[in-house]
XYZ file of C-alpha atoms in Angstrom:
774
model
C 120.485 26.956 57.667
C 121.633 23.686 56.066
C 121.812 25.341 52.613
C 123.951 28.095 54.111
C 126.340 25.557 55.694
C 126.669 23.604 52.436
C 127.355 26.791 50.469
C 130.091 27.815 52.926
C 131.762 24.396 52.687
C 131.636 24.554 48.881
C 133.211 27.998 48.981
C 135.984 26.922 51.353
C 136.738 23.865 49.173
C 137.315 26.070 46.100
C 139.447 28.438 48.154
C 141.641 25.534 49.277
C 142.135 24.487 45.637
C 143.220 28.018 44.687
C 145.571 28.149 47.676
C 147.284 24.923 46.534
C 147.625 26.265 42.967
C 149.179 29.478 44.273
C 151.789 27.569 46.297
C 152.732 25.561 43.223
C 153.247 28.711 41.164
C 155.388 30.556 43.726
C 159.171 30.410 43.417
C 160.275 32.649 46.316
C 159.395 33.108 49.977
C 158.662 36.779 49.230
C 155.901 35.781 46.793
C 154.363 33.539 49.461
C 154.576 36.264 52.138
C 153.256 39.153 50.003
C 150.401 37.016 48.671
C 149.458 36.113 52.233
C 149.641 39.763 53.346
C 147.423 41.001 50.492
C 144.904 38.241 51.129
C 144.774 38.933 54.884
C 144.335 42.691 54.325
C 141.551 42.002 51.829
C 139.829 39.664 54.278
C 140.002 42.318 57.007
C 138.687 44.951 54.600
C 135.804 42.754 53.428
C 134.978 41.848 57.022
C 134.768 45.528 57.994
C 132.635 46.378 54.958
C 130.144 43.584 55.577
C 129.999 44.378 59.286
C 129.200 47.973 58.365
C 126.369 46.809 56.103
C 125.027 44.454 58.780
C 125.022 47.162 61.470
C 123.174 49.489 59.125
C 120.648 46.726 58.472
C 120.175 46.294 62.214
C 119.163 49.968 62.374
C 116.934 49.589 59.291
C 115.068 46.652 60.873
C 115.151 48.192 64.376
C 116.983 45.149 65.758
C 119.853 46.245 68.050
C 122.614 43.719 68.787
C 121.562 41.233 71.461
C 124.459 42.395 73.619
C 122.650 45.745 74.051
C 119.820 43.977 75.895
C 122.024 43.923 79.007
C 121.331 47.663 79.317
C 117.661 47.010 80.086
C 116.608 47.024 83.740
C 113.468 44.934 84.087
C 112.607 45.951 87.648
C 111.480 49.419 86.482
C 108.405 50.170 84.348
C 109.536 50.315 80.728
C 107.971 53.738 80.067
C 110.328 55.355 82.608
C 113.499 54.642 80.678
C 112.524 53.538 77.144
C 113.463 56.830 75.459
C 116.819 56.939 77.293
C 117.584 53.359 76.257
C 116.682 54.074 72.638
C 119.063 57.031 72.644
C 121.825 55.033 74.346
C 121.551 52.119 71.897
C 121.590 54.562 68.984
C 124.746 56.249 70.330
C 126.422 52.860 70.721
C 125.630 51.799 67.165
C 126.747 55.238 65.893
C 130.110 54.714 67.622
C 130.356 51.267 66.043
C 129.610 52.685 62.576
C 132.333 55.296 63.099
C 134.903 52.647 64.079
C 134.024 50.425 61.114
C 134.253 53.295 58.601
C 137.595 54.374 60.058
C 138.900 50.785 59.821
C 137.709 50.543 56.206
C 139.736 53.610 55.256
C 142.812 52.304 57.105
C 142.666 48.874 55.430
C 142.081 50.445 51.996
C 145.153 52.631 52.524
C 147.209 49.626 53.660
C 146.068 47.595 50.644
C 147.076 50.366 48.219
C 150.551 50.485 49.761
C 150.952 46.699 49.476
C 149.859 46.709 45.821
C 152.125 49.655 45.008
C 155.062 47.768 46.515
C 154.363 44.814 44.214
C 154.037 46.978 41.112
C 157.227 48.891 41.841
C 159.223 45.750 42.640
C 157.720 43.625 39.813
C 158.068 40.516 41.943
C 154.778 38.856 40.906
C 153.690 37.352 37.597
C 150.239 37.493 35.958
C 149.248 33.979 37.082
C 149.865 34.790 40.771
C 147.858 38.038 40.466
C 144.935 36.138 38.916
C 144.968 33.465 41.653
C 144.975 36.146 44.397
C 142.049 37.923 42.677
C 140.125 34.641 42.455
C 140.646 33.963 46.161
C 139.521 37.509 47.027
C 136.396 37.024 44.907
C 135.645 33.790 46.775
C 136.095 35.598 50.085
C 133.655 38.253 48.905
C 131.073 35.570 48.060
C 131.626 33.956 51.459
C 131.041 37.272 53.246
C 127.927 37.846 51.130
C 126.607 34.415 52.097
C 127.103 35.195 55.785
C 125.503 38.622 55.464
C 122.435 37.302 53.631
C 121.986 34.442 56.081
C 122.215 36.585 59.219
C 120.007 39.280 57.658
C 117.265 36.778 56.793
C 117.637 34.650 59.913
C 118.223 37.312 62.584
C 116.631 40.463 61.194
C 113.859 39.637 58.718
C 112.724 36.366 60.265
C 109.987 36.273 62.920
C 112.058 33.736 64.846
C 113.471 36.417 67.150
C 110.378 38.658 67.075
C 110.028 40.043 70.583
C 107.499 42.805 71.088
C 109.091 43.859 74.392
C 112.580 44.569 73.027
C 113.594 48.215 73.013
C 115.011 49.350 69.683
C 116.728 52.476 68.378
C 115.376 56.020 68.187
C 112.595 56.341 65.606
C 110.152 58.704 63.924
C 107.204 58.016 66.239
C 106.622 60.141 69.349
C 103.897 58.776 71.624
C 101.996 60.880 74.132
C 102.735 59.981 77.755
C 99.199 58.819 78.566
C 99.101 56.207 75.783
C 100.242 52.620 76.334
C 101.397 51.752 72.821
C 101.815 48.010 73.448
C 98.183 47.875 74.481
C 97.038 49.051 71.050
C 99.726 48.188 68.475
C 101.743 45.111 67.535
C 105.510 45.317 66.955
C 104.990 45.100 63.168
C 102.516 47.973 63.234
C 104.905 50.090 65.295
C 107.795 49.301 62.939
C 105.787 50.688 60.025
C 104.692 53.816 61.924
C 108.306 54.464 62.908
C 109.174 55.073 59.239
C 107.487 58.480 59.617
C 104.778 60.379 57.712
C 106.768 60.691 54.458
C 107.175 56.920 54.102
C 105.411 55.536 51.005
C 104.097 51.990 50.990
C 105.199 50.548 47.615
C 102.919 49.534 44.738
C 99.653 50.471 46.478
C 98.231 52.003 43.292
C 99.021 48.714 41.566
C 96.955 46.813 44.120
C 93.971 49.174 44.014
C 93.758 49.895 40.277
C 95.370 46.958 38.499
C 93.031 47.266 35.471
C 93.074 51.038 34.906
C 96.489 51.683 36.469
C 98.292 53.417 33.575
C 95.223 55.454 32.665
C 94.926 56.708 36.249
C 98.651 57.497 36.484
C 98.704 59.409 33.213
C 95.448 61.345 33.689
C 96.925 64.447 35.478
C 99.597 64.814 32.783
C 97.030 64.546 30.005
C 94.844 67.185 31.666
C 97.768 69.590 31.949
C 98.904 69.097 28.347
C 95.549 69.140 26.543
C 93.420 71.402 28.749
C 95.454 73.660 31.033
C 98.145 74.561 28.482
C 95.624 75.066 25.687
C 93.748 77.575 27.879
C 96.969 79.504 28.414
C 98.278 79.181 24.831
C 95.169 78.699 22.613
C 97.095 79.218 19.367
C 99.336 76.200 20.118
C 96.603 73.545 20.432
C 98.004 71.490 17.544
C 101.519 71.569 19.013
C 100.327 70.377 22.443
C 98.258 67.590 20.849
C 101.351 66.295 19.054
C 103.500 66.509 22.197
C 100.817 64.759 24.266
C 100.555 61.871 21.783
C 104.319 61.310 21.827
C 104.534 61.537 25.635
C 101.573 59.211 26.124
C 103.164 56.638 23.846
C 106.425 56.708 25.824
C 104.589 56.738 29.177
C 102.587 53.598 28.380
C 105.606 51.851 26.879
C 107.908 52.539 29.859
C 105.491 51.981 32.739
C 103.604 49.004 31.289
C 106.956 47.218 31.108
C 107.868 48.361 34.648
C 104.532 47.258 36.104
C 104.924 43.772 34.593
C 108.407 43.425 36.073
C 107.522 43.901 39.748
C 109.166 41.092 41.689
C 107.096 38.609 43.749
C 108.907 39.722 46.914
C 107.952 43.366 46.252
C 104.307 42.408 45.688
C 104.342 40.341 48.875
C 105.692 43.345 50.796
C 103.022 45.563 49.201
C 100.184 43.279 50.290
C 101.682 42.963 53.776
C 102.006 46.731 54.261
C 98.531 47.332 52.821
C 97.144 44.943 55.423
C 99.177 46.590 58.207
C 97.941 50.050 57.225
C 94.347 48.796 57.313
C 94.760 47.384 60.820
C 96.425 50.637 62.016
C 93.547 52.699 60.610
C 91.074 50.468 62.437
C 93.055 50.687 65.673
C 93.232 54.485 65.541
C 89.469 54.682 64.990
C 88.517 52.163 67.674
C 90.693 53.721 70.389
C 90.009 57.360 69.523
C 93.653 58.089 68.677
C 95.079 60.511 66.153
C 98.400 60.760 64.309
C 99.824 64.144 63.409
C 103.077 65.418 61.968
C 105.191 67.354 64.436
C 105.475 71.133 64.462
C 109.110 71.097 63.244
C 108.133 69.808 59.745
C 110.380 66.775 60.144
C 109.595 63.206 59.132
C 108.077 62.424 62.533
C 104.644 61.350 63.771
C 103.056 62.243 67.082
C 100.428 59.826 68.452
C 97.942 61.433 70.804
C 94.449 60.928 72.200
C 91.987 62.590 69.823
C 90.032 64.415 72.542
C 93.241 65.832 74.029
C 94.389 66.947 70.599
C 91.180 68.828 69.793
C 91.132 70.340 73.259
C 94.593 71.788 72.545
C 93.365 73.138 69.195
C 90.395 74.844 70.861
C 92.639 76.307 73.558
C 94.937 77.698 70.888
C 92.038 79.452 69.145
C 90.856 80.931 72.466
C 94.338 82.183 73.343
C 94.632 83.832 69.910
C 91.065 85.098 69.620
C 92.327 88.666 69.086
C 94.108 87.493 65.914
C 90.996 86.010 64.258
C 87.410 87.116 63.710
C 84.581 84.563 63.678
C 82.304 85.453 60.763
C 79.670 82.724 60.661
C 78.979 79.007 60.742
C 79.631 77.059 57.557
C 75.880 76.819 57.016
C 76.264 80.398 55.674
C 79.271 79.480 53.541
C 77.755 80.639 50.245
C 76.731 84.015 51.638
C 80.119 84.733 53.245
C 82.175 83.609 50.245
C 80.013 85.495 47.751
C 80.248 88.671 49.861
C 84.033 88.458 49.895
C 84.179 87.729 46.168
C 81.938 90.737 45.474
C 84.059 93.094 47.602
C 87.310 91.999 45.972
C 85.871 92.156 42.439
C 84.373 95.600 43.055
C 87.739 96.942 44.241
C 89.496 95.382 41.243
C 86.899 96.880 38.904
C 87.500 100.312 40.410
C 91.270 99.961 40.014
C 90.840 98.870 36.405
C 88.361 101.686 35.667
C 90.771 104.281 37.095
C 93.650 102.714 35.095
C 95.602 101.648 38.177
C 95.694 98.114 36.744
C 95.275 96.898 33.171
C 92.327 94.939 31.854
C 94.530 91.823 31.593
C 95.451 92.034 35.305
C 91.807 92.629 36.189
C 90.769 89.494 34.288
C 93.641 87.545 35.848
C 92.536 88.480 39.399
C 88.758 88.447 38.847
C 87.053 85.832 41.086
C 84.280 83.365 40.329
C 82.561 81.144 42.860
C 83.910 77.914 41.407
C 87.458 79.243 41.986
C 86.927 79.072 45.754
C 87.052 76.074 48.061
C 87.792 76.979 51.676
C 90.016 74.647 53.675
C 90.060 73.719 57.364
C 93.017 74.980 59.346
C 95.309 71.991 59.886
C 97.021 71.689 63.275
C 100.399 70.048 63.838
C 101.198 68.712 67.302
C 104.050 68.549 69.763
C 104.277 67.599 73.421
C 103.250 70.967 74.770
C 101.579 72.907 71.970
C 99.824 72.855 68.612
C 100.662 74.904 65.533
C 98.122 75.925 62.856
C 98.870 75.553 59.157
C 96.661 77.604 56.839
C 96.127 76.507 53.254
C 96.019 79.227 50.591
C 94.997 76.772 47.880
C 91.647 77.852 46.334
C 91.228 80.587 48.952
C 89.411 83.838 48.235
C 92.811 85.587 48.135
C 94.834 82.862 46.345
C 94.991 84.727 43.038
C 95.968 87.939 44.797
C 98.755 86.294 46.820
C 100.203 84.556 43.742
C 100.101 87.736 41.667
C 101.614 89.911 44.406
C 104.312 87.340 45.121
C 105.402 87.306 41.466
C 105.251 91.110 41.345
C 107.035 91.964 44.605
C 109.479 89.125 45.249
C 112.366 90.391 43.061
C 112.181 93.872 44.617
C 111.787 92.659 48.217
C 114.624 90.169 47.843
C 116.782 92.998 46.500
C 115.953 95.071 49.605
C 116.752 92.195 51.966
C 119.806 90.704 50.257
C 122.445 92.607 52.269
C 121.173 91.890 55.778
C 118.615 89.024 55.683
C 119.256 85.332 54.967
C 116.950 82.339 54.791
C 119.376 79.392 54.526
C 122.124 77.933 56.735
C 124.525 78.238 53.804
C 123.933 81.993 53.463
C 124.158 82.523 57.212
C 127.531 80.825 57.585
C 128.827 82.581 54.428
C 127.922 85.944 55.968
C 129.695 85.049 59.211
C 132.890 84.162 57.362
C 132.903 86.761 54.607
C 131.443 89.830 56.293
C 133.965 90.292 59.110
C 131.931 88.757 61.937
C 135.191 87.310 63.262
C 136.757 90.776 63.336
C 134.052 91.878 65.803
C 134.917 89.035 68.196
C 137.009 89.500 71.313
C 137.373 86.915 74.076
C 134.676 88.782 76.054
C 132.227 89.327 73.145
C 128.698 88.068 73.777
C 126.620 86.396 71.074
C 122.918 87.327 71.062
C 119.941 85.652 69.385
C 116.392 87.088 69.399
C 113.604 84.943 67.977
C 110.313 86.702 67.203
C 107.824 83.977 68.095
C 104.685 85.722 66.837
C 106.085 87.175 63.635
C 103.057 86.172 61.498
C 100.506 87.659 63.913
C 102.643 90.529 65.218
C 101.658 93.402 62.959
C 98.286 95.058 62.435
C 97.115 95.000 58.813
C 97.555 98.732 58.339
C 101.008 98.505 59.894
C 101.979 95.784 57.377
C 100.721 97.878 54.462
C 102.424 101.062 55.710
C 105.798 99.394 56.366
C 105.894 97.555 53.056
C 104.694 100.597 51.142
C 107.355 102.763 52.806
C 110.209 100.334 52.039
C 109.096 99.744 48.438
C 108.718 103.467 47.795
C 112.140 104.213 49.330
C 113.872 101.441 47.391
C 112.166 102.270 44.082
C 112.234 106.041 44.656
C 108.443 106.025 44.260
C 108.723 104.460 40.795
C 106.142 101.761 39.837
C 106.977 98.052 39.837
C 106.094 96.549 36.450
C 103.848 99.565 35.776
C 101.955 99.073 39.082
C 102.200 102.072 41.425
C 103.140 101.682 45.100
C 99.702 103.042 46.073
C 97.996 100.315 43.978
C 100.211 97.660 45.545
C 99.096 98.879 48.983
C 95.413 98.549 47.943
C 96.004 94.980 46.718
C 97.857 94.111 49.935
C 94.880 95.375 51.941
C 92.590 92.991 50.027
C 94.906 90.037 50.676
C 95.213 90.717 54.409
C 91.553 91.588 55.000
C 89.727 88.892 53.025
C 91.683 85.653 53.577
C 89.312 83.026 55.056
C 89.671 79.672 56.807
C 87.485 77.111 58.605
C 87.804 75.803 62.143
C 85.267 73.387 63.651
C 82.354 74.296 61.354
C 82.954 78.054 61.594
C 84.382 80.520 59.085
C 87.093 82.912 60.280
C 89.137 85.766 58.886
C 92.302 87.490 60.178
C 91.983 90.499 62.485
C 95.726 91.060 62.354
C 98.720 89.285 60.911
C 98.518 86.787 58.064
C 98.502 83.013 57.331
C 101.682 81.518 58.783
C 104.438 79.921 56.733
C 102.892 80.402 53.315
C 105.382 81.504 50.667
C 103.956 85.020 50.296
C 103.319 85.607 54.012
C 106.898 84.631 54.815
C 108.144 87.188 52.296
C 105.972 89.938 53.828
C 106.832 89.060 57.431
C 110.581 89.106 56.653
C 110.224 92.588 55.214
C 108.135 93.834 58.168
C 110.698 92.434 60.610
C 113.479 94.048 58.569
C 111.716 97.412 59.047
C 111.365 96.771 62.794
C 115.031 95.725 63.060
C 116.153 98.790 61.112
C 114.215 101.211 63.352
C 114.817 99.516 66.721
C 118.326 98.067 66.401
C 120.255 98.826 63.231
C 119.978 102.623 63.518
C 120.940 102.473 67.220
C 124.324 104.083 67.968
C 125.301 101.081 70.111
C 125.437 98.881 66.992
C 127.950 100.866 64.973
C 130.738 98.397 65.781
C 128.658 95.222 65.983
C 127.801 92.472 63.503
C 124.023 92.193 62.896
C 122.182 89.687 60.702
C 118.540 88.636 60.286
C 117.830 84.938 59.678
C 114.112 84.869 58.765
C 112.328 85.504 62.096
C 115.526 85.477 64.187
C 118.080 88.233 64.780
C 121.753 87.551 65.514
C 124.248 90.146 66.699
C 127.514 90.512 68.589
C 127.738 92.590 71.786
C 131.038 94.081 72.933
C 129.694 96.113 75.843
C 128.921 94.854 79.344
C 126.311 92.206 80.080
C 124.430 94.739 82.214
C 124.162 97.164 79.282
C 122.836 94.317 77.131
C 120.221 93.462 79.746
C 119.052 97.102 79.832
C 118.944 97.301 76.019
C 116.858 94.108 75.710
C 114.489 95.278 78.450
C 113.936 98.577 76.656
C 113.449 96.731 73.379
C 110.582 94.763 74.943
C 108.975 97.551 76.973
C 109.052 100.392 74.455
C 108.122 98.451 71.333
C 105.049 99.761 69.490
C 104.029 96.198 68.650
C 102.890 93.394 70.965
C 106.068 91.447 70.352
C 106.861 88.001 71.789
C 110.640 87.541 71.929
C 112.662 84.491 72.908
C 116.146 85.756 73.798
C 119.384 83.812 74.263
C 122.824 85.314 74.838
C 126.227 84.332 76.169
C 129.483 82.841 74.910
C 127.413 80.225 73.062
C 123.942 80.297 71.468
C 121.712 78.345 69.085
C 120.143 79.951 66.035
C 117.970 77.814 63.773
C 120.013 74.690 62.958
C 123.319 76.182 64.072
C 125.220 76.142 67.360
C 127.653 79.070 67.702
C 130.400 79.660 70.274
C 132.908 82.395 70.976
C 136.003 80.378 71.933
C 138.566 82.884 73.182
C 137.833 85.304 70.345
C 137.503 82.617 67.654
C 134.103 81.760 66.140
C 133.238 78.079 66.453
C 130.163 76.576 64.799
C 128.483 73.220 64.398
C 125.096 71.922 63.340
C 122.460 70.929 65.898
C 121.579 67.234 65.933
C 117.901 67.964 65.280
C 118.827 69.496 61.915
C 119.909 66.124 60.470
C 116.413 64.723 60.967
C 114.830 64.021 57.611
C 112.343 66.759 56.647
C 108.717 65.961 55.892
C 108.304 65.825 52.096
C 105.559 64.942 49.626
C 105.560 63.908 45.967
C 108.375 61.413 45.391
C 110.230 61.224 48.745
C 113.153 59.083 47.553
C 114.288 61.627 44.954
C 113.802 64.528 47.383
C 115.782 62.732 50.104
C 118.617 62.075 47.662
C 118.801 65.836 47.041
C 118.525 66.509 50.798
C 121.347 64.049 51.589
C 123.770 65.749 49.191
C 122.914 69.291 50.244
C 123.037 68.403 53.958
C 126.512 66.876 53.579
C 127.697 70.162 52.078
C 125.963 72.215 54.797
C 127.496 70.018 57.516
C 131.014 70.660 56.276
C 130.370 74.380 55.914
C 128.856 74.669 59.391
C 131.099 72.350 61.433
C 134.369 73.974 62.494
C 135.662 70.627 63.824
C 135.940 67.500 61.670
C 134.851 65.336 64.629
C 131.564 67.231 64.854
C 131.056 66.722 61.136
C 131.639 62.982 61.460
C 129.213 62.579 64.367
C 126.505 64.482 62.541
C 127.083 62.658 59.265
C 126.639 59.292 60.960
C 123.450 60.620 62.569
C 122.294 61.467 59.039
C 122.854 57.857 58.000
C 120.936 56.569 61.024
C 117.950 58.847 60.341
C 117.857 57.650 56.729
C 117.872 54.030 57.902
C 115.115 54.461 60.504
C 113.021 56.161 57.791
C 113.269 53.056 55.588
C 116.158 53.939 53.251
C 118.673 51.200 52.597
C 122.423 50.764 52.874
C 122.569 50.997 49.059
C 120.854 54.408 49.225
C 123.502 55.717 51.660
C 126.486 54.229 49.802
C 125.234 55.600 46.478
C 124.914 59.143 47.831
C 128.322 59.020 49.555
C 129.909 57.794 46.333
C 128.324 60.653 44.348
C 129.680 63.124 46.891
C 133.161 61.566 46.689
C 133.186 61.749 42.895
C 131.868 65.314 42.679
C 134.359 66.788 45.172
C 137.168 64.292 44.468
C 137.471 63.195 48.110
C 137.086 60.077 50.237
C 134.484 60.788 52.912
C 136.074 58.194 55.238
C 139.449 59.941 54.913
C 137.812 63.297 55.708
C 136.571 61.936 59.041
C 140.035 60.906 60.245
C 142.265 63.608 58.758
C 141.796 67.151 60.086
C 143.978 68.754 57.392
C 141.982 67.117 54.582
C 138.745 68.205 56.254
C 139.827 71.839 56.675
C 140.967 72.015 53.040
C 137.617 70.652 51.891
C 135.748 73.032 54.226
C 137.712 76.009 52.950
C 136.769 75.095 49.365
C 133.107 74.563 50.247
C 132.863 77.889 52.066
C 133.814 79.451 48.721
C 131.413 77.123 46.929
C 128.707 79.148 45.215
C 125.256 77.663 45.109
C 124.027 76.946 41.617
C 122.355 80.092 40.335
C 119.225 79.289 38.404
C 118.732 80.789 34.982
C 116.184 83.599 34.793
C 113.265 82.069 32.928
C 110.313 84.061 31.629
C 107.955 81.405 33.012
C 107.836 78.041 34.787
C 105.478 75.213 33.798
C 104.965 72.320 36.198
C 103.659 68.913 35.144
C 102.925 65.937 37.352
C 101.798 62.340 37.114
C 100.967 59.635 39.632
C 103.940 57.434 40.364
C 103.784 53.956 41.833
C 106.760 51.931 40.643
C 109.123 51.777 37.704
C 111.575 53.632 35.465
C 111.308 57.137 36.899
C 114.594 58.467 35.460
C 113.976 56.972 32.010
C 110.605 58.710 31.695
C 112.044 62.006 32.954
C 114.642 61.891 30.186
C 112.108 60.947 27.476
C 109.664 63.670 28.547
C 112.251 66.473 28.426
C 113.632 65.202 25.103
C 110.159 65.255 23.490
C 109.309 68.667 24.932
C 112.570 70.303 23.825
C 112.350 68.706 20.347
C 108.920 70.159 19.586
C 109.317 73.552 21.334
C 112.907 74.332 20.403
C 111.944 77.117 17.988
C 108.919 78.343 19.963
C 109.098 82.006 21.012
C 108.060 81.436 24.661
C 108.078 77.664 25.301
C 111.651 76.774 24.354
C 113.935 75.483 27.100
C 115.814 78.814 27.041
C 112.681 80.785 27.861
C 110.577 78.420 29.999
C 111.641 76.113 32.806
C 109.836 72.760 32.644
C 109.369 70.765 35.844
C 108.060 67.192 35.781
C 107.050 65.886 39.198
C 106.204 62.320 40.145
C 103.618 62.111 42.921
C 102.958 59.247 45.308
C 99.425 59.028 46.686
C 100.052 56.600 49.514
C 102.320 58.192 52.101
C 101.610 57.202 55.699
C 100.568 60.794 56.405
C 97.888 60.765 53.699
C 96.634 57.332 54.777
C 96.740 57.640 58.572
C 96.575 61.314 59.605
C 92.804 61.741 59.856
C 91.366 65.169 59.225
C 88.302 66.182 61.176
C 85.190 66.410 59.006
C 83.453 69.790 58.731
């Protein structure tokens, strides 16, 4: 505190000297007045900017302004109103961020006008300009001193640490029957509130300081010298040369990075390692479990372990018709070998009868060491659990990958006119396919969500529907020399022989397919497209309506009476051939996926739901993925939000969710600046000027997503990342690869897409979300 006071006095002394020099150099009252005006505007601008940074830091450290404490009512139990208070404090700070950003734009505009007036009038000389700039620089240093002091003293310091203070919203949802303060300290809770994607820094450094680089590089070496050589045996010498060059650069770049880790970063690493250890112990001792939430966002749910597993068991009982229990895992070898034998025998028959080639047979042929069954992994929410099935190393993994590569181009061609899978595509269809022309002031908007889309269809029904649509689209012609009949046989194998483990028992699917896998999603979209086409699209009532499928949801307009709609929906439920579970919403306003839609007197109004600006759960290198998410979400927000005020509210919510997930003010400012440069706008101007916003929105609605080049193949590489020059190594790797493969027939950058992924091992999800042992 004394050092801070001395530094401020020193700064003010130099400012006084500059002020005296300026007065000596001035010859007119105008020069005195304009100099004072520019200085005052700069001070106001700097004050707003540093206040903005400080408020963001308060969110980052979960330390609301002390004035917000007056909202707390200590006569009531804290659990009754904690969530409401968190939301209220977050709304207050969001309003403050909005005001500060608006003020920054206004002061920047005012400063430009003042400077333009000087330049036009030529009333100032070079010496006066330099003195003003020096005073502004001193003011900047003074603001920086204040910001650093208050950040360290009020936010980072333990001086004000109060475990009972209620903070902002966060990424940790706690079950109602758990008293969190009984089990966890404030510091532990602060770490958990970063969410499952949060990566504790430099943990690999702490665990493997001696063999660190060797461990980090090992996956990349395996892929270059073993995996690629298996695929391209004639290019062994080429891959050896590439690997030697890449290894040399890897060790050079990351050995330097690892030696340059700052003491403060290492101190943070040790502190978080210790915190994680104490959280793991606490979870074990009190029989608690952490799980990601069912919405695939960067959020944890803390629940009693017994209650969690009870919910999982109840789910399996409620869906017992969907799954068949085959055996306990004590018979694992027998069950797996039986399934391998059945699949291989069918493949052998297809190859013998020339339905598939010998190369495809060898590609799909199974061996026991290919298979490693996984437990079904349940995500949790307040009222239900959701299973996630892993297809990695499953009995049908090779089949699903092969069929996905084979069928995806054709299926996407079938679906492209009436099925979308992104917000961007949905809003483009609404604006460019005459949805607005179907709207009258009385038009109803209807949304049907198929809640059991992955378990809806019997296996034979899936095969029949997909076979029918493929044959119709291809006019019974083969796809890459594979007949439609052969594709149906391969689909039967995939659906019938997929296995998973739950609580020491092996199961297979009676109907439906593994949910949310890449291939299953493709198949379910096509099956739902068939259902929609037969039940809705071909219906005479829809000749003058707009109809669109968004994955497992259907959206359409309705220009008849509400009573007719009610009768139609009732018939749709009662006379469906499938046991369909529909969630239906209709009226002048509805929600579909991330989008809120309204019919406002015959005009379509849209905005994005607040939940959609939550950070998604990601793995690998979260910071890079969140940078990409931030940019794409800004674009989606503008495209989806009809009103610039909605856009601004949601954008500030984006900032807040980045901060509560551990991403800094510098992260946010960097991404906003990139957006400004790319689209030649000022994001703070957009939020206060409706005309500017609508012009930008109009341009972005015409904005075409980057279309990827059609590559003959994709090769993915990865290495373990802990700390250091990520971008530098990315550049070196791609330079080396392109240099040595430039003239290669299949591996050049024109033919093959090369992806290099950095992978963190120590996310909170991997360290704290315990998986039940088989």
